[in-house]
PDB file of C-alpha atoms in Angstrom:
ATOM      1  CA  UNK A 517     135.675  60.046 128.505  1.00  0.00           C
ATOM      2  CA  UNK A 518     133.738  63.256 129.838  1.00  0.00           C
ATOM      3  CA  UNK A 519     134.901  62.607 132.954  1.00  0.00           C
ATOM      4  CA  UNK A 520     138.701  62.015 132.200  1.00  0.00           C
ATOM      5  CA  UNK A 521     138.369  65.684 130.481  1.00  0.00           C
ATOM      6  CA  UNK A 522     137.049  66.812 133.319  1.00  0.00           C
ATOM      7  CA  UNK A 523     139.266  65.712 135.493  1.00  0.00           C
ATOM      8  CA  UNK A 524     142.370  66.904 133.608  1.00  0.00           C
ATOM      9  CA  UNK A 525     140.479  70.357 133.935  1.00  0.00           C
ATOM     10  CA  UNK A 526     140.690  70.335 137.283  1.00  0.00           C
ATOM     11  CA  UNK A 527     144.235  69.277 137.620  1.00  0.00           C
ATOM     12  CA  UNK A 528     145.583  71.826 135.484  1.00  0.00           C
ATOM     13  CA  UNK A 529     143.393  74.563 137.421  1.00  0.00           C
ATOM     14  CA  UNK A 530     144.930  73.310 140.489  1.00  0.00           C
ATOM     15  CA  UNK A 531     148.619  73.547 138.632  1.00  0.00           C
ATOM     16  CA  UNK A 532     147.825  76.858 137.732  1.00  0.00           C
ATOM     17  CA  UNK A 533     149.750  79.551 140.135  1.00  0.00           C
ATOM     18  CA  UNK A 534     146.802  81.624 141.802  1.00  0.00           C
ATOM     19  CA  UNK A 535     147.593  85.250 141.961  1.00  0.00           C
ATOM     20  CA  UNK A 536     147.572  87.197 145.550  1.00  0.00           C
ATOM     21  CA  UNK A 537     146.348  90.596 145.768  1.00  0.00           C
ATOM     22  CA  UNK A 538     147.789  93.756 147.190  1.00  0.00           C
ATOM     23  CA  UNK A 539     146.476  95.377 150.051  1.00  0.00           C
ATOM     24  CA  UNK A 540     147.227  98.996 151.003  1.00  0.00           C
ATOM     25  CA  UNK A 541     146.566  99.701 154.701  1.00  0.00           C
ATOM     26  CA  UNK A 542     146.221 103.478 155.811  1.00  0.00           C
ATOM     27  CA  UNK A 543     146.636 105.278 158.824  1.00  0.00           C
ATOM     28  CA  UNK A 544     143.065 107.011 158.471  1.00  0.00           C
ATOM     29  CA  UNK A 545     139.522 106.625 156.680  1.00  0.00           C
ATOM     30  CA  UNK A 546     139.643 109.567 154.550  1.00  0.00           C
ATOM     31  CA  UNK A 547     141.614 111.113 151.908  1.00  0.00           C
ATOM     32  CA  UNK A 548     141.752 114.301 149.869  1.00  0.00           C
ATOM     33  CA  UNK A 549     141.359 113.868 146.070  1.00  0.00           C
ATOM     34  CA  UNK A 550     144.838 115.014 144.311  1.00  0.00           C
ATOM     35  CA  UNK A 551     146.755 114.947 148.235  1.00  0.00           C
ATOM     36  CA  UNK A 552     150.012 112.667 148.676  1.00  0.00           C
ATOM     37  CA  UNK A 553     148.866 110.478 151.300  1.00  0.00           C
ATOM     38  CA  UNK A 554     150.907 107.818 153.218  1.00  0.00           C
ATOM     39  CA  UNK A 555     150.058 104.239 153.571  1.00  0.00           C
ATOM     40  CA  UNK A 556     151.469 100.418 153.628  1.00  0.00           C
ATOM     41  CA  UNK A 557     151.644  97.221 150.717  1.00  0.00           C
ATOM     42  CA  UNK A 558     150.992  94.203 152.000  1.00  0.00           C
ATOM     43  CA  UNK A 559     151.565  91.015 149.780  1.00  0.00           C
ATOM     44  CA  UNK A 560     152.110  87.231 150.413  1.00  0.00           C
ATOM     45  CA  UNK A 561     155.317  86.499 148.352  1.00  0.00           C
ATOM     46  CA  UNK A 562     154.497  82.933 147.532  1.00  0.00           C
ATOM     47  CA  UNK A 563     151.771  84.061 145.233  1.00  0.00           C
ATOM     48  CA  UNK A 564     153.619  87.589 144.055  1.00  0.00           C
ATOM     49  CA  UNK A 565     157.119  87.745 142.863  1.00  0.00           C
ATOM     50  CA  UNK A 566     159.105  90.468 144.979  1.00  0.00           C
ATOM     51  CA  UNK A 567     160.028  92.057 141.938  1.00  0.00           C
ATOM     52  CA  UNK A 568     156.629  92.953 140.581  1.00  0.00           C
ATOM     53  CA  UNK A 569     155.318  95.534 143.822  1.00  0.00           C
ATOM     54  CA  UNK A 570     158.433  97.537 143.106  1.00  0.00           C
ATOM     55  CA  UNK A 571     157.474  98.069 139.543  1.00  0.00           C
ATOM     56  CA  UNK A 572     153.887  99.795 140.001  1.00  0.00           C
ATOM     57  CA  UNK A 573     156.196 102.998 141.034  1.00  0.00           C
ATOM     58  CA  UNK A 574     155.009 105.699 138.826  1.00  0.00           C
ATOM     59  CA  UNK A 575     152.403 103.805 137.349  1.00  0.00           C
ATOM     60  CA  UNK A 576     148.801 104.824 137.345  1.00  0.00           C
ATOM     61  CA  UNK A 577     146.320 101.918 138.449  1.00  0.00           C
ATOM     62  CA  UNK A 578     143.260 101.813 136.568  1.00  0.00           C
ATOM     63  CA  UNK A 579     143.290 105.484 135.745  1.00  0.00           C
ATOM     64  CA  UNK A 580     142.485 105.990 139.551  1.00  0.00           C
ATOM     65  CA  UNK A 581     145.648 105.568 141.634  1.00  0.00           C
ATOM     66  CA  UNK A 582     148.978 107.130 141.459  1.00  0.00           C
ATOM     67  CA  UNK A 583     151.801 104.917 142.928  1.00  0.00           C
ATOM     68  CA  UNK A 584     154.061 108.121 143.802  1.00  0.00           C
ATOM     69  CA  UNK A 585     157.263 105.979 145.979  1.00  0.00           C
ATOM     70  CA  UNK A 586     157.877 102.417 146.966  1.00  0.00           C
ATOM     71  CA  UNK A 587     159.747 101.872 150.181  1.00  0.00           C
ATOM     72  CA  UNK A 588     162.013  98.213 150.500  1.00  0.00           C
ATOM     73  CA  UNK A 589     160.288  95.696 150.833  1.00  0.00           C
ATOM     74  CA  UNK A 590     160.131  94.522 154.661  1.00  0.00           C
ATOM     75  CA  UNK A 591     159.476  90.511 155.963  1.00  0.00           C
ATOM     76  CA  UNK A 592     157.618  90.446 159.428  1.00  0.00           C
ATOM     77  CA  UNK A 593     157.811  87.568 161.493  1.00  0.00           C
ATOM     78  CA  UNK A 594     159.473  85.506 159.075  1.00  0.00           C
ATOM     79  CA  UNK A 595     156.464  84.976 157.522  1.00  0.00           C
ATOM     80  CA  UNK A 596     155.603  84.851 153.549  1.00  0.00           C
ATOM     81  CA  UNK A 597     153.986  88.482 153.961  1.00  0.00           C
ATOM     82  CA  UNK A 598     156.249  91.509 153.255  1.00  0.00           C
ATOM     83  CA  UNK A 599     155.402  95.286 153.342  1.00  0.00           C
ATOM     84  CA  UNK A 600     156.157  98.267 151.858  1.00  0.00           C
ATOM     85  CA  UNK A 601     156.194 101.715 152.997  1.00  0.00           C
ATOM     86  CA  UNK A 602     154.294 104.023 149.747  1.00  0.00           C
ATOM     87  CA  UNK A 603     153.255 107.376 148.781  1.00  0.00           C
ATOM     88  CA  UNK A 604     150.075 107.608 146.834  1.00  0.00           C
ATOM     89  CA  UNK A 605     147.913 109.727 145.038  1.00  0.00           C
ATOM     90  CA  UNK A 606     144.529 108.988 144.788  1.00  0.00           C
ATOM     91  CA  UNK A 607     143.375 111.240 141.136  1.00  0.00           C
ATOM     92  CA  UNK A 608     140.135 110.369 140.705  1.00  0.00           C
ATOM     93  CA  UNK A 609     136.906 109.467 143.307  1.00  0.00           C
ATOM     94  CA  UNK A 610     136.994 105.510 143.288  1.00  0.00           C
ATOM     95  CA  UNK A 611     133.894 104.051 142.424  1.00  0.00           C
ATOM     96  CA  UNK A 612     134.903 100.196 144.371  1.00  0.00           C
ATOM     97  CA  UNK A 613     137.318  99.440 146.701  1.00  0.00           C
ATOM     98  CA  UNK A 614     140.178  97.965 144.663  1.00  0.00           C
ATOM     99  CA  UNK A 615     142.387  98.594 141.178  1.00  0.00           C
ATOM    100  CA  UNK A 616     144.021  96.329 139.073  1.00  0.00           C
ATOM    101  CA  UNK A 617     147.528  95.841 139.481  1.00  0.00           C
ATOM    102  CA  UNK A 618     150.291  93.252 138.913  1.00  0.00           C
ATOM    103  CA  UNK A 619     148.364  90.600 137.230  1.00  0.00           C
ATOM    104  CA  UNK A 620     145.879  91.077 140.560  1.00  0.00           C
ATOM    105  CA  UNK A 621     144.444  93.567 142.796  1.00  0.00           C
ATOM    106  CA  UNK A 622     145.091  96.538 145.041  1.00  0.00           C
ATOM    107  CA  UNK A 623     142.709  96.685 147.417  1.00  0.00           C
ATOM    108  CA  UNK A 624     141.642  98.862 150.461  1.00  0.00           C
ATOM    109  CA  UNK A 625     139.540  99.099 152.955  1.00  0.00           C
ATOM    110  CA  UNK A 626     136.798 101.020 153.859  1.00  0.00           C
ATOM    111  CA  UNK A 627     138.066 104.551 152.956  1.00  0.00           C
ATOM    112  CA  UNK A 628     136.415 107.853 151.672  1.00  0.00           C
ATOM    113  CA  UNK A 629     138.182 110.211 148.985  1.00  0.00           C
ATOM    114  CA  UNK A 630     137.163 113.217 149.442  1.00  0.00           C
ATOM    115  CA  UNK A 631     136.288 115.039 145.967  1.00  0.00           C
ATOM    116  CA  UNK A 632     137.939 118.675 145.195  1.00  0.00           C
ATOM    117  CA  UNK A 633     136.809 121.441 143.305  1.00  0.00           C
ATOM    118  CA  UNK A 634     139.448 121.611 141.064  1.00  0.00           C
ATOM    119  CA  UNK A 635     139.624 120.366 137.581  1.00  0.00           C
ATOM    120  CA  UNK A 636     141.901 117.314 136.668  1.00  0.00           C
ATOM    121  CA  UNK A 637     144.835 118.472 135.099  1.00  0.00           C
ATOM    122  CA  UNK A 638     145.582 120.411 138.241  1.00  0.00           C
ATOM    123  CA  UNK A 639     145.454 117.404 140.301  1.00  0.00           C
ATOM    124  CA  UNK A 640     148.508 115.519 138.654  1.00  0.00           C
ATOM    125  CA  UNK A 641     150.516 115.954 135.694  1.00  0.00           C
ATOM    126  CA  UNK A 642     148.950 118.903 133.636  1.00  0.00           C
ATOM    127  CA  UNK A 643     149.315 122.098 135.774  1.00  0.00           C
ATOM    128  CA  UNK A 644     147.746 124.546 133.620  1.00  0.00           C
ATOM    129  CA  UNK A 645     147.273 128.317 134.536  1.00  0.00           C
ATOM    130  CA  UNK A 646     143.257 129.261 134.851  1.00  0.00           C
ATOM    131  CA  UNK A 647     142.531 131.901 131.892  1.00  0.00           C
ATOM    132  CA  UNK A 648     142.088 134.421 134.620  1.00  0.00           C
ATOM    133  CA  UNK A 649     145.497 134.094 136.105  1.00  0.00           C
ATOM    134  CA  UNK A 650     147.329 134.302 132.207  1.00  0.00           C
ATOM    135  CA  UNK A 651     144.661 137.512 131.697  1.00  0.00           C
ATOM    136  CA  UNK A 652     146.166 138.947 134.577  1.00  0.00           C
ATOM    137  CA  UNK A 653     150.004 137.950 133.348  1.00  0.00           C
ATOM    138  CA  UNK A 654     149.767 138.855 130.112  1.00  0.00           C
ATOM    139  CA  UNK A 655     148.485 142.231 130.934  1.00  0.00           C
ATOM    140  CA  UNK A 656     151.297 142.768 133.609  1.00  0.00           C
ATOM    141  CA  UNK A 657     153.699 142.151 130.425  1.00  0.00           C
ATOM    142  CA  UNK A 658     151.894 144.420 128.079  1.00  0.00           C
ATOM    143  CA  UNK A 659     152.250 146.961 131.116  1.00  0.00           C
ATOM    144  CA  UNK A 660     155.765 146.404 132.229  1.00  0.00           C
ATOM    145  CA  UNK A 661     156.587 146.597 127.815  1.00  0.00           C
ATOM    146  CA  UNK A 662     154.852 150.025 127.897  1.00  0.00           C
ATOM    147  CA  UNK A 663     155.991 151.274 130.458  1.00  0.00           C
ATOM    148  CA  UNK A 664     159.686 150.433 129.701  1.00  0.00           C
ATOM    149  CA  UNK A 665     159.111 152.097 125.935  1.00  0.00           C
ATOM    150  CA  UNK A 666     157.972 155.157 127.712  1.00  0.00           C
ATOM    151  CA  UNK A 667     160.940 155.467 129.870  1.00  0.00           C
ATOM    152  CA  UNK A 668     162.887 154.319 126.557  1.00  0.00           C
ATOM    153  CA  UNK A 669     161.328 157.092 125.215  1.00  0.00           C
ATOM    154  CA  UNK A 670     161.584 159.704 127.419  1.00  0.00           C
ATOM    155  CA  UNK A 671     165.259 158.872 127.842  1.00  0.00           C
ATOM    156  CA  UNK A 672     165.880 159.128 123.982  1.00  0.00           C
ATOM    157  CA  UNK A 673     164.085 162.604 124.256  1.00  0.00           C
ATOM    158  CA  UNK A 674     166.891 163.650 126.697  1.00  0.00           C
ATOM    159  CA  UNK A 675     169.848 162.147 125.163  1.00  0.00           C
ATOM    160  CA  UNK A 676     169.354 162.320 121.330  1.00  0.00           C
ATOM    161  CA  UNK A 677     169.625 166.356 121.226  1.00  0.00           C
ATOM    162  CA  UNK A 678     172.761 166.114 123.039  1.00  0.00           C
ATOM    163  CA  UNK A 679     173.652 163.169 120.795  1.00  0.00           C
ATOM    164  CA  UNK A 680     173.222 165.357 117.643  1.00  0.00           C
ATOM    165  CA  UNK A 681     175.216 168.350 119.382  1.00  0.00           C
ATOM    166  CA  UNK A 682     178.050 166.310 120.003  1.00  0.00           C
ATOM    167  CA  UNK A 683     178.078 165.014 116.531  1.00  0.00           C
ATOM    168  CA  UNK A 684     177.852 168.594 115.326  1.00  0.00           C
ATOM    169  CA  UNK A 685     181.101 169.692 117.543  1.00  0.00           C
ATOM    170  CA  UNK A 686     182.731 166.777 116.463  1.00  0.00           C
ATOM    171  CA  UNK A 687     182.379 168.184 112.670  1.00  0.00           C
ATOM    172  CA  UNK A 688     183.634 171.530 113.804  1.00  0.00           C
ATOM    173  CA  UNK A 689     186.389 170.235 115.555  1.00  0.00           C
ATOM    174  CA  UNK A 690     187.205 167.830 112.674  1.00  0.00           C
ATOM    175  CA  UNK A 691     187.305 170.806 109.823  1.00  0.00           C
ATOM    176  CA  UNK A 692     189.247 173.270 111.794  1.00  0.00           C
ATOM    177  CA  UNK A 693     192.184 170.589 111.917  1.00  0.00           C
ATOM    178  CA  UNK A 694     192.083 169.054 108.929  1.00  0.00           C
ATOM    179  CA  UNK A 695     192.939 171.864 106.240  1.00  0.00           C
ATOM    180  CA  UNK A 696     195.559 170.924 104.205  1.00  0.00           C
ATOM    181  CA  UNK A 697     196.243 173.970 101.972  1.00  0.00           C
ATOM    182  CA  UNK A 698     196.391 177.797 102.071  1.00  0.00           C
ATOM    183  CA  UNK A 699     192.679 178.627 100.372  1.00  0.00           C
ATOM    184  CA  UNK A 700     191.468 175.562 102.938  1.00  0.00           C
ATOM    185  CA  UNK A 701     193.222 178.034 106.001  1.00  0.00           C
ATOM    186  CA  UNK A 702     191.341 181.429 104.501  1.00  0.00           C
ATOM    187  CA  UNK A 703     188.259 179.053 104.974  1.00  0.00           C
ATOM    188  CA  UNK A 704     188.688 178.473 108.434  1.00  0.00           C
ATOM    189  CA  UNK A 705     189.678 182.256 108.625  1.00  0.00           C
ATOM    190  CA  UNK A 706     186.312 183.067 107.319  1.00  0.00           C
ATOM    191  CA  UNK A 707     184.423 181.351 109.603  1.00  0.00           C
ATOM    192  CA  UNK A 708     186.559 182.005 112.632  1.00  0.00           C
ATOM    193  CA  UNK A 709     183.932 183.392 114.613  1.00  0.00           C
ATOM    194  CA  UNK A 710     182.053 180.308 114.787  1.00  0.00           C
ATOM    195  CA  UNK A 711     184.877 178.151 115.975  1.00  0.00           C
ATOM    196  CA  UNK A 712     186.035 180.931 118.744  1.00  0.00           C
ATOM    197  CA  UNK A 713     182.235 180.809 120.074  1.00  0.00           C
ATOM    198  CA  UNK A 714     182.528 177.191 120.308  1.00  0.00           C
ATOM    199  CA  UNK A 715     186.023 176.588 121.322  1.00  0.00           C
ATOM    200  CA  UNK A 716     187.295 179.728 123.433  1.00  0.00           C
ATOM    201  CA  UNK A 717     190.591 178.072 124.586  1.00  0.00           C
ATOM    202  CA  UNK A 718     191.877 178.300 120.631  1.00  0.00           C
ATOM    203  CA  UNK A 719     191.878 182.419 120.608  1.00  0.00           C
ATOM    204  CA  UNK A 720     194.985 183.418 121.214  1.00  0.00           C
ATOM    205  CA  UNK A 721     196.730 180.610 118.717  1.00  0.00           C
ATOM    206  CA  UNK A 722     194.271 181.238 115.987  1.00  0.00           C
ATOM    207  CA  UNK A 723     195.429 185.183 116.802  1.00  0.00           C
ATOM    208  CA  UNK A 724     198.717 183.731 115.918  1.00  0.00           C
ATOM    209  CA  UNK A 725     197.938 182.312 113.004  1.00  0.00           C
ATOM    210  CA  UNK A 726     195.841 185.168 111.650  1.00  0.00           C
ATOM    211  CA  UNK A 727     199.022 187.642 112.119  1.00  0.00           C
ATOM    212  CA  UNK A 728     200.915 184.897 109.683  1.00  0.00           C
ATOM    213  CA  UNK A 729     197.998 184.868 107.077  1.00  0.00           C
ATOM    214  CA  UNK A 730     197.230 188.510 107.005  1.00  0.00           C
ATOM    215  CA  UNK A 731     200.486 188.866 105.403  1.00  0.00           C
ATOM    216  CA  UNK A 732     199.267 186.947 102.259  1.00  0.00           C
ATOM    217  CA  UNK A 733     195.926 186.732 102.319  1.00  0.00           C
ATOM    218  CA  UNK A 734     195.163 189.665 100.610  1.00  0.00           C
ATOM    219  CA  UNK A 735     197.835 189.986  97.681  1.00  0.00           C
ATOM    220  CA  UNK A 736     196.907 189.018  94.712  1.00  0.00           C
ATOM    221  CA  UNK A 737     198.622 186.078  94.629  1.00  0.00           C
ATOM    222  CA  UNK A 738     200.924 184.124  96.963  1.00  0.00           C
ATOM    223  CA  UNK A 739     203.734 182.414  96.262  1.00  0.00           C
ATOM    224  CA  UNK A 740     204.826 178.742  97.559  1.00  0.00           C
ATOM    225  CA  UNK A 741     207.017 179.909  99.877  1.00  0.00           C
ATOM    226  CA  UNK A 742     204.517 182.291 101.553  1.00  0.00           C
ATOM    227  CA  UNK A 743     201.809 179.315 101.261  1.00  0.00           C
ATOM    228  CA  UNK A 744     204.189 177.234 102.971  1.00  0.00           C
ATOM    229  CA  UNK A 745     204.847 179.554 105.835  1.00  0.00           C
ATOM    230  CA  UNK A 746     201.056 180.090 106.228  1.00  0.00           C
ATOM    231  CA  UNK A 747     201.008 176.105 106.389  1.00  0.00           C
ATOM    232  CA  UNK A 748     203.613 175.922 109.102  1.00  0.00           C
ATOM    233  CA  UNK A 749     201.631 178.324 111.094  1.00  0.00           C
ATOM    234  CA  UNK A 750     198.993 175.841 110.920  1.00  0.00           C
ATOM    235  CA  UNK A 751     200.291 173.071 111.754  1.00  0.00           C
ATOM    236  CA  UNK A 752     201.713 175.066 114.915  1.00  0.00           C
ATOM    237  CA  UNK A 753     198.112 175.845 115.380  1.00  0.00           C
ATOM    238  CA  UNK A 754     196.774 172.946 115.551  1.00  0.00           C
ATOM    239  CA  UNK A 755     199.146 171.548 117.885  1.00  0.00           C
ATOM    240  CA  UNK A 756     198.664 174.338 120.411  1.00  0.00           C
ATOM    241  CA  UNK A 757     194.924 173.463 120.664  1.00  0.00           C
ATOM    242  CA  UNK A 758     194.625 169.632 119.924  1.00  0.00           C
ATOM    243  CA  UNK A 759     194.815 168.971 123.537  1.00  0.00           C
ATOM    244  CA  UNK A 760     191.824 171.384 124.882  1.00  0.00           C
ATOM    245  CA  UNK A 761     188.345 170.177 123.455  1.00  0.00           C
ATOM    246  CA  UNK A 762     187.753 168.120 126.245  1.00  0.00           C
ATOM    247  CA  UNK A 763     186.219 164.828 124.920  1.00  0.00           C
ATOM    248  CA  UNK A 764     184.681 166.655 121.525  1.00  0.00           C
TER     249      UNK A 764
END
């Protein structure tokens, strides 16, 4: 009975599909930690499926190997063994000679990774900038920010005065030709010597209407016909000059 069981075993060992390993052949015996390096898959296809060397592209073999590219997948000789140009990435110092992959192994031969000095993450997947570096860029920020409020600055020194004086013209401008009755033209009258310091091309029509208004202002009263006719010379006014405060 033992040995029927034992038998059986055997035979369904034997059914059992054995799994091929990989084999990645490279053009030299030693690689840089973190470098893309070139090499070759090699596989027996009637113990690996075509479709499964394809697949490790992009995967990461037992935290060790990158598999960056897969080339097609070659026959030679019309043999079972195909091969596979790759591009690989070897991100940490392998402690053996092989990785698990595809229900197997990749293996290599003798081959030395050379270690680098910098950490992980900057080998593959994590590029972080060193503390030092984002000292130095956030302090070329802080620098370029104060330096562009103290031109801000210096230009809203220069411009804001003449800002304000413009606004202040503007008022001037907008109260000398906006009266609307006689007492608001004595007003203007009043303070005629501001307005001819600041606009010298109205003289001779505010001369004009200061001959009209002389003959009213000073009666006791006026009546609406002599308001009106001081209105008129106004409005005469203010057409002569609307076109000559260039851009006030």
């Amino acid at each position: 009975m033992k040995i029927r069981t034992l038998l059986s075993f055997l035979i369904l060992l034997v059914a059992l599909p054995v799994r091929s390993d990989i084999f990645l052949e490279l053009s030299q015996d030693q690689v840089k930690q973190g470098s893309l390096i070139s090499g070759k898959l090699k596989f027996d296809l009637t113990s690996l499926s075509s479709e499964e060397v394809p697949k490790l592209r992009g995967q990461t073999l037992g935290d060790v190997l990158y598999v960056h590219q897969i080339g097609p997948l070659v026959g030679r000789g019309g043999s079972s063994v195909y091969e596979a140009d790759a591009k690989l990435i070897f991100l940490k110092v392998p402690s053996g000679t092989a990785v698990p992959a595809a229900g197997g192994n990749l293996r290599w031969g003798t081959l030395t990774v050379i270690p680098t000095e910098a950490p992980k993450e900057l080998l593959f997947g994590n590029f972080s900038v060193p503390a030092r570096r984002k000292l130095l860029l956030w302090g070329g920020i802080a620098a370029l920010l104060i330096l562009g409020g103290l031109l801000f600055l210096k230009v809203w020194r220069v411009f804001q005065p003449r800002r304000k004086e413009k606004i202040r013209r503007q008022g001037l401008k907008q109260t000398l030709l906006s009266a609307n009755d006689f007492d608001k033209v004595v007003e203007l009258w009043r303070s005629k010597h501001t307005y001819l310091s600041e606009f010298p091309h109205i003289t001779d029509p505010f001369l004009e209407l200061e001959s009209v208004l002389f003959k009213y202002q000073f009666k006791p009263s006026q009546s609406d016909a002599e308001r009106s006719e001081v209105l008129q010379a106004y409005r005469r006014f203010t057409e002569a000059v609307t076109g000559g405060f260039n851009g006030v």
